[in-house]
Short mmCIF file of C-alpha atoms and ligand atoms in Angstrom, two decimals:
data_model
loop_
_atom_site.label_atom_id
_atom_site.label_comp_id
_atom_site.label_asym_id
_atom_site.label_seq_id
_atom_site.Cartn_x
_atom_site.Cartn_y
_atom_site.Cartn_z
CA UNK R 1 18.36 26.12 3.99
CA UNK R 2 19.44 29.63 3.00
CA UNK R 3 18.87 32.35 5.56
CA UNK R 4 17.34 35.61 4.48
CA UNK R 5 19.47 38.76 4.55
CA UNK R 6 16.83 40.29 6.75
CA UNK R 7 16.01 38.70 10.08
CA UNK R 8 13.53 39.72 12.74
CA UNK R 9 12.96 39.35 16.48
CA UNK R 10 9.25 38.69 16.08
CA UNK R 11 7.84 36.54 13.28
CA UNK R 12 4.12 36.05 12.74
CA UNK R 13 2.97 33.12 10.59
CA UNK R 14 -0.66 33.05 9.46
CA UNK R 15 -2.37 31.51 6.45
CA UNK R 16 -2.98 34.97 4.94
CA UNK R 17 -0.78 38.02 4.83
CA UNK R 18 -2.54 41.05 6.30
CA UNK R 19 -2.80 42.76 2.89
CA UNK R 20 -5.03 42.61 -0.17
CA UNK R 21 -3.76 43.06 -3.72
CA UNK R 22 -5.25 46.08 -5.45
CA UNK R 23 -4.99 46.69 -9.18
CA UNK R 24 -5.40 50.36 -10.11
CA UNK R 25 -7.15 51.71 -13.24
CA UNK R 26 -3.72 52.00 -14.85
CA UNK R 27 -3.07 48.30 -14.15
CA UNK R 28 -0.53 49.07 -11.44
CA UNK R 29 -0.47 46.59 -8.56
CA UNK R 30 -0.37 47.83 -4.98
CA UNK R 31 -1.18 46.38 -1.57
CA UNK R 32 -3.74 47.59 0.92
CA UNK R 33 -3.58 46.56 4.57
CA UNK R 34 -6.67 44.49 5.32
CA UNK R 35 -8.55 46.02 8.22
CA UNK R 36 -8.94 43.70 11.15
CA UNK R 37 -8.13 43.11 14.76
CA UNK R 38 -5.19 40.82 14.15
CA UNK R 39 -3.34 43.42 12.08
CA UNK R 40 -3.98 46.13 14.67
CA UNK R 41 -2.82 43.86 17.48
CA UNK R 42 0.32 42.94 15.62
CA UNK R 43 1.03 46.57 14.75
CA UNK R 44 0.87 47.38 18.44
CA UNK R 45 3.16 44.55 19.53
CA UNK R 46 5.59 45.20 16.69
CA UNK R 47 5.90 48.87 17.54
CA UNK R 48 9.49 49.41 18.56
CA UNK R 49 10.66 45.97 17.45
CA UNK R 50 11.61 44.41 14.17
CA UNK R 51 8.73 42.29 12.90
CA UNK R 52 8.00 40.05 9.93
CA UNK R 53 4.79 38.36 8.78
CA UNK R 54 4.84 35.12 6.77
CA UNK R 55 1.68 34.20 4.84
CA UNK R 56 -0.07 33.56 1.54
CA UNK R 57 -0.82 36.65 -0.54
CA UNK R 58 -4.22 35.29 -1.61
CA UNK R 59 -3.67 34.29 -5.25
CA UNK R 60 -2.56 30.92 -6.57
CA UNK R 61 0.73 30.75 -8.46
CA UNK R 62 4.06 32.48 -7.94
CA UNK R 63 4.37 34.63 -4.85
CA UNK R 64 5.48 38.25 -5.02
CA UNK R 65 8.90 39.16 -3.65
CA UNK R 66 8.98 40.10 0.07
CA UNK R 67 7.98 43.71 0.66
CA UNK R 68 7.45 46.19 3.46
CA UNK R 69 3.99 47.53 4.23
CA UNK R 70 3.12 49.62 7.30
CA UNK R 71 6.60 49.05 8.74
CA UNK R 72 6.09 45.30 8.61
CA UNK R 73 8.27 42.98 6.51
CA UNK R 74 5.91 40.72 4.57
CA UNK R 75 7.22 37.39 3.31
CA UNK R 76 4.72 35.83 0.86
CA UNK R 77 4.46 32.01 0.70
CA UNK R 78 3.39 30.67 -2.72
CA UNK R 79 0.51 28.20 -3.12
CA UNK R 80 -0.27 26.42 -6.38
CA UNK R 81 -3.88 25.97 -7.61
CA UNK R 82 -3.78 22.37 -6.37
CA UNK R 83 -2.46 23.43 -2.98
CA UNK R 84 -5.23 25.98 -2.58
CA UNK R 85 -7.72 23.19 -3.38
CA UNK R 86 -6.12 20.52 -1.18
CA UNK R 87 -4.37 22.28 1.72
CA UNK R 88 -6.73 25.24 2.13
CA UNK R 89 -10.22 24.41 0.81
CA UNK R 90 -9.77 20.68 1.39
CA UNK R 91 -7.89 19.75 4.55
CA UNK R 92 -8.24 23.08 6.39
CA UNK R 93 -11.83 23.93 5.53
CA UNK R 94 -13.46 20.59 4.73
CA UNK R 95 -11.64 18.27 7.16
CA UNK R 96 -10.42 20.28 10.17
CA UNK R 97 -13.09 23.02 10.20
CA UNK R 98 -16.08 20.63 10.61
CA UNK R 99 -14.24 18.43 13.15
CA UNK R 100 -13.28 21.48 15.21
CA UNK R 101 -16.87 22.77 15.08
CA UNK R 102 -18.75 19.82 16.56
CA UNK R 103 -19.10 18.07 13.17
CA UNK R 104 -22.10 20.26 12.30
CA UNK R 105 -21.55 18.91 8.79
CA UNK R 106 -19.63 15.69 8.17
CA UNK R 107 -15.87 16.04 7.68
CA UNK R 108 -14.28 14.84 4.43
CA UNK R 109 -11.09 12.79 4.65
CA UNK R 110 -8.63 12.49 1.78
CA UNK R 111 -5.07 11.32 2.29
CA UNK R 112 -3.80 13.51 -0.55
CA UNK R 113 -5.31 16.55 1.18
CA UNK R 114 -3.21 15.80 4.24
CA UNK R 115 -0.12 15.32 2.08
CA UNK R 116 -0.66 18.83 0.68
CA UNK R 117 -1.25 20.19 4.20
CA UNK R 118 2.07 18.75 5.36
CA UNK R 119 3.91 20.09 2.33
CA UNK R 120 2.51 23.60 2.69
CA UNK R 121 3.12 23.62 6.45
CA UNK R 122 6.77 22.73 5.74
CA UNK R 123 7.03 25.60 3.27
CA UNK R 124 5.67 28.00 5.89
CA UNK R 125 8.10 26.62 8.51
CA UNK R 126 11.06 27.11 6.17
CA UNK R 127 9.99 30.66 5.36
CA UNK R 128 9.66 31.41 9.09
CA UNK R 129 13.15 30.06 9.77
CA UNK R 130 14.63 32.19 6.99
CA UNK R 131 13.38 35.43 8.49
CA UNK R 132 13.70 34.60 12.22
CA UNK R 133 16.70 36.19 13.97
CA UNK R 134 18.64 34.03 16.46
CA UNK R 135 16.48 33.57 19.58
CA UNK R 136 13.47 35.19 17.88
CA UNK R 137 9.86 34.81 19.00
CA UNK R 138 7.70 32.98 16.46
CA UNK R 139 3.92 33.29 16.73
CA UNK R 140 1.98 30.83 14.56
CA UNK R 141 -1.76 31.32 13.99
CA UNK R 142 -4.61 28.92 13.61
CA UNK R 143 -5.73 25.54 12.34
CA UNK R 144 -4.17 25.84 8.89
CA UNK R 145 -0.66 25.75 10.38
CA UNK R 146 -0.75 23.13 13.13
CA UNK R 147 2.33 21.25 11.95
CA UNK R 148 4.47 24.39 11.75
CA UNK R 149 5.52 24.55 15.45
CA UNK R 150 7.28 21.14 15.39
CA UNK R 151 8.75 21.81 11.94
CA UNK R 152 10.22 25.12 13.09
CA UNK R 153 11.59 23.57 16.28
CA UNK R 154 13.33 20.88 14.27
CA UNK R 155 15.03 23.48 12.04
CA UNK R 156 15.60 26.19 14.64
CA UNK R 157 15.76 24.98 18.25
CA UNK R 158 16.98 28.47 19.24
CA UNK R 159 13.63 30.24 18.69
CA UNK R 160 10.65 30.49 21.05
CA UNK R 161 7.44 29.22 19.47
CA UNK R 162 3.81 30.04 20.29
CA UNK R 163 0.60 29.02 18.52
CA UNK R 164 -2.85 30.55 18.88
CA UNK R 165 -6.04 28.69 18.01
CA UNK R 166 -8.70 31.07 16.66
CA UNK R 167 -11.34 28.33 16.46
CA UNK R 168 -12.53 25.82 19.08
CA UNK R 169 -10.39 22.80 19.95
CA UNK R 170 -12.77 19.83 19.88
CA UNK R 171 -13.45 17.30 22.64
CA UNK R 172 -11.25 14.23 22.25
CA UNK R 173 -14.25 12.09 21.19
CA UNK R 174 -14.58 14.23 18.02
CA UNK R 175 -10.89 14.98 17.50
CA UNK R 176 -10.21 11.24 17.58
CA UNK R 177 -12.06 10.89 14.27
CA UNK R 178 -9.19 12.62 12.52
CA UNK R 179 -6.96 9.96 10.90
CA UNK R 180 -3.99 12.34 11.31
CA UNK R 181 -4.71 13.22 14.94
CA UNK R 182 -1.29 12.05 16.11
CA UNK R 183 0.55 14.17 13.53
CA UNK R 184 -1.51 17.23 14.47
CA UNK R 185 -0.89 16.87 18.21
CA UNK R 186 2.80 16.26 17.67
CA UNK R 187 2.96 19.27 15.37
CA UNK R 188 1.41 21.52 18.01
CA UNK R 189 3.62 20.13 20.77
CA UNK R 190 6.58 21.66 18.95
CA UNK R 191 5.46 24.95 20.50
CA UNK R 192 6.51 26.29 23.91
CA UNK R 193 3.08 27.76 24.53
CA UNK R 194 -0.37 27.17 23.02
CA UNK R 195 -3.13 29.76 23.42
CA UNK R 196 -6.85 28.99 23.08
CA UNK R 197 -10.07 31.02 23.16
CA UNK R 198 -11.67 29.19 26.11
CA UNK R 199 -10.45 27.18 29.08
CA UNK R 200 -12.44 24.22 27.69
CA UNK R 201 -10.49 24.36 24.39
CA UNK R 202 -7.15 24.24 26.23
CA UNK R 203 -8.44 21.37 28.39
CA UNK R 204 -9.61 19.48 25.30
CA UNK R 205 -6.11 19.77 23.85
CA UNK R 206 -4.40 18.59 27.04
CA UNK R 207 -6.82 15.68 27.33
CA UNK R 208 -6.18 14.69 23.70
CA UNK R 209 -2.43 14.57 24.38
CA UNK R 210 -3.03 12.39 27.43
CA UNK R 211 -5.52 10.03 25.85
CA UNK R 212 -4.27 9.81 22.28
CA UNK R 213 -0.50 10.17 22.75
CA UNK R 214 -0.27 8.73 26.28
CA UNK R 215 1.71 11.77 27.46
CA UNK R 216 1.79 12.77 31.13
CA UNK R 217 -0.10 15.99 31.85
CA UNK R 218 -0.52 18.13 34.89
CA UNK R 219 -2.97 21.00 35.06
CA UNK R 220 -2.42 23.00 31.89
CA UNK R 221 0.91 21.45 30.89
CA UNK R 222 1.87 18.45 28.80
CA UNK R 223 5.25 16.78 29.29
CA UNK R 224 6.98 15.90 26.07
CA UNK R 225 9.99 13.72 26.36
CA UNK R 226 12.00 12.29 23.56
CA UNK R 227 15.67 11.28 23.57
CA UNK R 228 17.06 14.79 23.03
CA UNK R 229 13.96 16.79 23.77
CA UNK R 230 12.43 16.90 27.22
CA UNK R 231 10.07 19.82 27.70
CA UNK R 232 6.78 20.92 29.14
CA UNK R 233 4.26 22.63 26.87
CA UNK R 234 1.65 24.90 28.40
CA UNK R 235 -1.88 25.24 26.97
CA UNK R 236 -4.18 27.90 28.38
CA UNK R 237 -6.98 30.31 27.52
CA UNK R 238 -6.17 33.78 26.25
CA UNK R 239 -9.35 35.01 24.52
CA UNK R 240 -8.93 37.26 21.49
CA UNK R 241 -10.51 40.69 21.26
CA UNK R 242 -10.83 43.69 18.98
CA UNK R 243 -9.30 47.14 18.54
CA UNK R 244 -11.75 48.84 20.88
CA UNK R 245 -10.30 52.35 20.66
CA UNK R 246 -9.96 52.32 16.87
CA UNK R 247 -13.43 50.94 16.20
CA UNK R 248 -15.15 53.12 18.78
CA UNK R 249 -13.54 56.16 17.13
CA UNK R 250 -15.02 55.10 13.77
CA UNK R 251 -18.47 54.71 15.38
CA UNK R 252 -18.20 58.18 16.90
CA UNK R 253 -17.43 59.92 13.59
CA UNK R 254 -20.23 62.28 12.57
CA UNK R 255 -20.31 60.61 9.10
CA UNK R 256 -20.88 57.19 10.71
CA UNK R 257 -23.64 58.56 12.95
CA UNK R 258 -25.24 60.21 9.93
CA UNK R 259 -25.01 57.00 7.91
CA UNK R 260 -26.68 55.06 10.75
CA UNK R 261 -29.60 57.49 10.60
CA UNK R 262 -29.81 57.09 6.83
CA UNK R 263 -29.86 53.30 7.16
CA UNK R 264 -32.80 53.49 9.57
CA UNK R 265 -34.60 55.98 7.35
CA UNK R 266 -34.15 53.85 4.24
CA UNK R 267 -35.66 50.93 6.18
CA UNK R 268 -38.72 53.05 7.00
CA UNK R 269 -37.61 54.06 10.52
CA UNK R 270 -38.66 50.78 12.11
CA UNK R 271 -39.52 50.46 15.79
CA UNK R 272 -36.96 47.65 16.03
CA UNK R 273 -34.10 46.95 13.65
CA UNK R 274 -32.69 43.44 14.14
CA UNK R 275 -29.31 42.67 12.58
CA UNK R 276 -27.19 39.60 11.85
CA UNK R 277 -23.61 39.88 10.52
CA UNK R 278 -21.75 36.71 9.66
CA UNK R 279 -19.57 35.01 7.13
CA UNK R 280 -21.97 32.68 5.33
CA UNK R 281 -20.83 29.64 7.34
CA UNK R 282 -22.82 26.70 8.73
CA UNK R 283 -21.23 27.27 12.16
CA UNK R 284 -22.94 30.66 12.53
CA UNK R 285 -26.48 29.34 13.06
CA UNK R 286 -28.00 31.63 10.41
CA UNK R 287 -30.62 29.01 9.50
CA UNK R 288 -31.72 28.60 13.14
CA UNK R 289 -32.01 32.39 13.47
CA UNK R 290 -34.10 32.67 10.31
CA UNK R 291 -36.34 29.81 11.42
CA UNK R 292 -36.99 31.47 14.79
CA UNK R 293 -37.64 34.82 13.12
CA UNK R 294 -39.97 33.16 10.60
CA UNK R 295 -42.06 31.69 13.42
CA UNK R 296 -42.22 35.07 15.17
CA UNK R 297 -43.50 36.53 11.88
CA UNK R 298 -46.07 33.76 11.50
CA UNK R 299 -47.28 34.26 15.06
CA UNK R 300 -47.51 38.03 14.52
CA UNK R 301 -45.07 38.71 17.38
CA UNK R 302 -42.99 40.75 14.94
CA UNK R 303 -44.47 42.61 11.98
CA UNK R 304 -42.75 44.44 9.13
CA UNK R 305 -42.34 47.41 8.77
CA UNK R 306 -42.39 47.94 12.58
CA UNK R 307 -39.79 45.21 12.97
CA UNK R 308 -37.15 44.81 10.28
CA UNK R 309 -34.50 42.10 10.08
CA UNK R 310 -31.28 42.75 8.13
CA UNK R 311 -28.95 39.80 7.57
CA UNK R 312 -25.48 40.54 6.17
CA UNK R 313 -24.08 37.20 4.97
CA UNK R 314 -20.54 37.81 3.75
CA UNK R 315 -19.56 35.46 0.90
CA UNK R 316 -17.23 32.73 2.14
CA UNK R 317 -15.43 29.57 0.88
CA UNK R 318 -17.70 29.26 -2.13
CA UNK R 319 -15.63 26.50 -3.71
CA UNK R 320 -16.40 24.13 -0.80
CA UNK R 321 -19.57 22.09 -1.45
CA UNK R 322 -20.99 22.45 2.10
CA UNK R 323 -20.87 26.25 1.73
CA UNK R 324 -22.61 26.22 -1.64
CA UNK R 325 -25.34 24.01 -0.18
CA UNK R 326 -25.70 26.30 2.83
CA UNK R 327 -26.11 29.34 0.59
CA UNK R 328 -28.78 27.55 -1.42
CA UNK R 329 -30.62 26.57 1.76
CA UNK R 330 -30.46 30.00 3.43
CA UNK R 331 -31.47 31.87 0.30
CA UNK R 332 -34.39 29.48 -0.23
CA UNK R 333 -35.55 30.08 3.33
CA UNK R 334 -35.21 33.87 3.08
CA UNK R 335 -37.13 33.79 -0.23
CA UNK R 336 -39.93 31.76 1.38
CA UNK R 337 -40.23 34.14 4.33
CA UNK R 338 -40.24 37.19 2.09
CA UNK R 339 -42.80 35.58 -0.20
CA UNK R 340 -45.13 34.98 2.74
CA UNK R 341 -44.56 38.00 4.96
CA UNK R 342 -43.35 40.95 2.88
CA UNK R 343 -45.46 43.76 1.53
CA UNK R 344 -44.46 46.09 -1.29
CA UNK R 345 -41.79 48.35 0.16
CA UNK R 346 -41.65 46.36 3.40
CA UNK R 347 -39.65 43.13 3.05
CA UNK R 348 -39.64 40.84 6.10
CA UNK R 349 -35.93 40.03 5.75
CA UNK R 350 -33.27 42.16 4.04
CA UNK R 351 -30.68 39.63 2.95
CA UNK R 352 -27.35 41.06 1.79
CA UNK R 353 -24.80 38.67 0.33
CA UNK R 354 -22.00 41.26 0.19
CA UNK R 355 -18.97 42.48 2.01
CA UNK R 356 -19.05 46.07 3.30
CA UNK R 357 -16.40 48.60 4.30
CA UNK R 358 -15.59 48.80 8.00
CA UNK R 359 -17.30 52.17 8.44
CA UNK R 360 -20.53 50.86 6.91
CA UNK R 361 -20.39 47.93 9.35
CA UNK R 362 -20.00 50.39 12.24
CA UNK R 363 -23.01 52.36 10.95
CA UNK R 364 -25.07 49.16 10.76
CA UNK R 365 -24.14 48.27 14.37
CA UNK R 366 -25.04 51.78 15.44
CA UNK R 367 -28.39 51.57 13.66
CA UNK R 368 -29.35 48.16 15.09
CA UNK R 369 -31.61 47.80 18.14
CA UNK R 370 -30.86 44.09 18.48
CA UNK R 371 -27.92 42.13 17.09
CA UNK R 372 -28.42 38.38 16.75
CA UNK R 373 -25.26 36.29 17.28
CA UNK R 374 -26.49 32.70 17.25
CA UNK R 375 -23.63 30.35 16.25
CA UNK R 376 -23.87 26.62 16.86
CA UNK R 377 -20.17 26.77 17.66
CA UNK R 378 -17.73 29.70 17.36
CA UNK R 379 -14.20 30.16 18.71
CA UNK R 380 -14.89 33.70 19.88
CA UNK R 381 -17.20 35.72 17.59
CA UNK R 382 -15.84 39.20 17.08
CA UNK R 383 -19.15 40.58 15.81
CA UNK R 384 -20.50 40.46 19.37
CA UNK R 385 -17.55 42.49 20.65
CA UNK R 386 -17.67 44.89 17.70
CA UNK R 387 -21.35 45.59 18.28
CA UNK R 388 -20.94 46.67 21.90
CA UNK R 389 -17.86 48.72 20.94
CA UNK R 390 -19.90 50.63 18.34
CA UNK R 391 -22.48 51.67 20.97
CA UNK R 392 -20.99 54.62 22.89
CA UNK R 393 -24.64 55.72 23.26
CA UNK R 394 -25.17 52.51 25.33
CA UNK R 395 -28.16 51.69 23.13
CA UNK R 396 -29.01 48.30 21.63
CA UNK R 397 -29.19 44.72 22.86
CA UNK R 398 -27.11 41.64 22.12
CA UNK R 399 -28.58 38.16 21.70
CA UNK R 400 -25.67 35.75 22.14
CA UNK R 401 -25.34 32.00 21.75
CA UNK R 402 -23.88 30.07 24.65
CA UNK R 403 -21.74 28.18 22.11
CA UNK R 404 -19.46 31.14 21.37
CA UNK R 405 -16.25 32.10 23.13
CA UNK R 406 -17.75 35.58 23.61
CA UNK R 407 -20.45 34.06 25.86
CA UNK R 408 -17.74 33.46 28.49
CA UNK R 409 -16.96 37.18 28.64
CA UNK R 410 -20.14 39.09 27.80
CA UNK R 411 -22.23 38.00 30.74
CA UNK R 412 -24.86 40.71 30.28
CA UNK R 413 -25.99 39.51 26.84
CA UNK R 414 -29.42 37.93 26.22
CA UNK R 415 -28.19 34.35 26.15
CA UNK R 416 -29.68 31.71 23.86
CA UNK R 417 -29.28 28.09 22.84
CA UNK R 418 -29.84 28.35 19.07
CA UNK R 419 -30.94 24.71 18.85
CA UNK R 420 -33.89 25.54 21.08
CA UNK R 421 -36.05 27.46 18.59
CA UNK R 422 -38.78 28.19 21.14
CA UNK R 423 -36.18 29.49 23.60
CA UNK R 424 -34.49 31.53 20.88
CA UNK R 425 -37.79 33.17 19.96
CA UNK R 426 -38.41 34.08 23.60
CA UNK R 427 -34.89 35.49 23.94
CA UNK R 428 -35.31 37.64 20.82
CA UNK R 429 -38.60 38.99 22.18
CA UNK R 430 -36.99 39.66 25.55
CA UNK R 431 -34.18 41.59 23.84
CA UNK R 432 -36.81 43.65 21.98
CA UNK R 433 -39.06 44.27 24.98
CA UNK R 434 -36.69 44.81 27.92
CA UNK R 435 -36.94 48.45 29.06
CA UNK R 436 -34.31 50.77 27.58
CA UNK R 437 -32.90 51.71 30.96
CA UNK R 438 -32.13 48.09 31.82
CA UNK R 439 -30.66 47.46 28.37
CA UNK R 440 -28.38 50.46 28.80
CA UNK R 441 -27.08 49.03 32.06
CA UNK R 442 -26.31 45.70 30.34
CA UNK R 443 -24.66 47.41 27.37
CA UNK R 444 -22.52 49.58 29.65
CA UNK R 445 -21.16 46.53 31.47
CA UNK R 446 -20.34 44.70 28.22
CA UNK R 447 -18.60 47.76 26.81
CA UNK R 448 -16.46 48.01 29.93
CA UNK R 449 -15.43 44.39 29.54
CA UNK R 450 -14.32 44.82 25.91
CA UNK R 451 -12.62 48.17 26.63
CA UNK R 452 -10.58 46.54 29.42
CA UNK R 453 -9.81 43.41 27.40
CA UNK R 454 -8.99 44.73 23.94
CA UNK R 455 -6.85 43.17 21.24
CA UNK R 456 -3.65 44.86 22.43
CA UNK R 457 -4.12 43.30 25.84
CA UNK R 458 -4.76 39.92 24.21
CA UNK R 459 -1.53 40.14 22.20
CA UNK R 460 0.56 41.18 25.22
CA UNK R 461 -0.98 38.44 27.36
CA UNK R 462 -0.13 35.87 24.70
CA UNK R 463 3.44 37.07 24.33
CA UNK R 464 3.95 37.21 28.11
CA UNK R 465 2.65 33.65 28.49
CA UNK R 466 4.99 32.57 25.70
CA UNK R 467 7.96 34.32 27.28
CA UNK R 468 7.50 32.55 30.63
CA UNK R 469 6.31 29.18 29.30
CA UNK R 470 7.89 26.28 31.21
CA UNK R 471 11.03 24.96 29.62
CA UNK R 472 13.01 21.83 30.48
CA UNK R 473 11.91 21.87 34.11
CA UNK R 474 13.43 19.90 36.91
CA UNK R 475 10.58 17.64 37.94
CA UNK R 476 10.16 16.48 41.51
CA UNK R 477 9.20 12.93 42.39
CA UNK R 478 5.89 14.28 43.71
CA UNK R 479 5.15 15.90 40.36
CA UNK R 480 6.04 12.72 38.55
CA UNK R 481 3.62 10.82 40.82
CA UNK R 482 0.81 13.33 40.11
CA UNK R 483 1.39 13.02 36.38
CA UNK R 484 1.30 9.26 36.59
CA UNK R 485 -2.01 9.38 38.50
CA UNK R 486 -3.56 11.49 35.76
CA UNK R 487 -2.28 9.11 33.15
CA UNK R 488 -3.71 6.07 34.96
CA UNK R 489 -7.15 7.64 35.15
CA UNK R 490 -7.27 7.96 31.39
CA UNK R 491 -5.54 4.77 30.42
CA UNK R 492 -8.74 2.94 29.57
CA UNK R 493 -9.94 5.64 27.23
CA UNK R 494 -6.51 5.83 25.64
CA UNK R 495 -6.32 2.06 25.11
CA UNK R 496 -9.67 2.23 23.42
CA UNK R 497 -8.52 4.95 21.01
CA UNK R 498 -5.15 3.43 20.33
CA UNK R 499 -6.70 0.08 19.47
CA UNK R 500 -7.96 1.66 16.23
CA UNK R 501 -5.43 1.42 13.39
CA UNK R 502 -3.75 4.68 12.36
CA UNK R 503 -4.47 5.53 8.75
CA UNK R 504 -2.06 8.42 8.57
CA UNK R 505 -0.01 8.70 5.43
CA UNK R 506 3.04 10.01 7.19
C1 GDG O 601 -12.42 33.18 13.26
C2 GDG O 601 -13.19 32.31 14.26
C3 GDG O 601 -12.90 34.12 15.96
C4 GDG O 601 -17.86 40.22 8.41
N1 GDG O 601 -18.49 40.69 7.32
C5 GDG O 601 -17.85 41.84 6.99
C6 GDG O 601 -16.81 42.06 7.90
N2 GDG O 601 -16.84 41.04 8.74
C7 GDG O 601 -15.89 40.92 9.86
C8 GDG O 601 -16.58 41.12 11.18
C9 GDG O 601 -15.60 40.41 12.12
C10 GDG O 601 -15.04 39.30 11.23
O1 GDG O 601 -15.34 39.63 9.89
C11 GDG O 601 -15.69 37.97 11.55
O2 GDG O 601 -15.16 37.53 12.76
P1 GDG O 601 -15.83 36.37 13.58
O3 GDG O 601 -15.19 36.30 14.91
O4 GDG O 601 -17.30 36.61 13.65
O5 GDG O 601 -15.66 35.03 12.74
P2 GDG O 601 -14.61 34.22 11.80
O6 GDG O 601 -14.41 34.89 10.50
O7 GDG O 601 -15.23 32.88 11.71
O8 GDG O 601 -13.20 34.16 12.55
C12 GDG O 601 -13.90 33.19 15.28
C13 GDG O 601 -12.05 34.84 14.95
O9 GDG O 601 -11.44 33.94 14.04
C14 GDG O 601 -10.94 35.64 15.63
O10 GDG O 601 -10.15 34.82 16.42
O11 GDG O 601 -13.63 35.06 16.72
O12 GDG O 601 -14.55 32.39 16.23
O13 GDG O 601 -14.13 31.47 13.58
O14 GDG O 601 -14.52 41.24 12.45
O15 GDG O 601 -16.73 42.47 11.42
N3 GDG O 601 -16.00 43.13 7.87
C15 GDG O 601 -16.20 44.04 6.88
N4 GDG O 601 -17.18 43.87 5.94
C16 GDG O 601 -18.02 42.80 5.97
O16 GDG O 601 -18.91 42.68 5.12
N5 GDG O 601 -15.43 45.12 6.82
#
């Protein structure tokens, strides 16, 4: 494999490059850095060191030549039309995504999707190895690239490899449905360190290694031992966050404050503005939220124009059938509610199927009295953290599902179980009716949490954990005994799982 002329000490690998292609009026192509926490975090950790980012540029076909943007060397990985359909929309978003989110919709299994996933993961691994300097740190992101750690290790045993899981890691009972479960676990175990959003996600991974691969585990480490490779891999929680300082500064801009006022005015200066912001995804619990709100409307507990509900549903994965069906369902439901409860000039639900600039999002957060974050399952949910960040005035209230990663950090939110519609309705009403002074106290505490645990801290924590991850340890007899005890306790479950034939195409 040819090595690139340019090599870097830190290499990020993620499905997408952190840039969007922009075509000017004159037809000239340029790249614009996509705003987002991950980019900001990486900029901060790459400051003062040579960094490269390996990822897909977002369009099928040939990839552009590597280029430098914002002091970062970007190495595009090409994907063909078929690979976009099979590796990305298929295996990543229609097989792994539902399994990793509690099988809210059934997962689809196709062997040729996995073949494409393997092929694309290998291409990413090769690209990483080309740009990684000797002894470099390689940080792989997310469920689309789970085979990359082992592939990189095979090609470049000199580099240090970390992987971060942005989405939940499922309980073994659900993960076991995956015909390629063994390949995925072995792929991940190529890393030195694996970071997860919640402690439970890391534990699910460790348990899967124990029960499905029969590997000894102890606490948060898994022992991998093959003829020439005897290592311990650590899996622990390091929850992601946002660029608190940057986003708060946007919210404080006079233009943003002014825009927030305009938004409220154009909605008729409601007593309470309720807001939902989500990718249009079945994991986000948008339907449950609309159902609860619909019942509150029917019961007269909320009444437009005094109460106004704005739902931003950003278009997402529209070539995947489950997402098209969800859109159809949600839009039908919103139409029904508006038909029954709107008056001329006072719609019950403002439904916006668009994407907005970051400053407009900050203005919306600033304008909202209550933000509804009601996922059925969500790795973290950055919207919750963004909302509190955009409230330097300490106003507003956050309704937060207990099935998000954010729930484990934002203890002062109005907590809900979105499946419990009656409970959700009561929580929404509590968020509306709690006295302002008390809400300010809750908001202040949540803001402090996010300010202290921002995305820069997340990135440094991850890299520190990766730097000290256990490597080829000398194990004591006592440790060996403890590992064996763990393994015995799970043997029955493992036997049960391993009795099923493996259908993997590897
Ligand atoms: C995955 C995991 C985890 C949304 N609409 C617009 C817009 N957004 C931005 C939000 C927020 C981001 O998109 C969505 O982040 P989430 O965390 O809510 O969800 P996922 O996209 O599912 O992300 C998730 C995350 O990875 C990070 O690890 O938290 O659990 O599923 O930042 O603000 N931004 C703009 N316009 C929009 O219309 N500018």
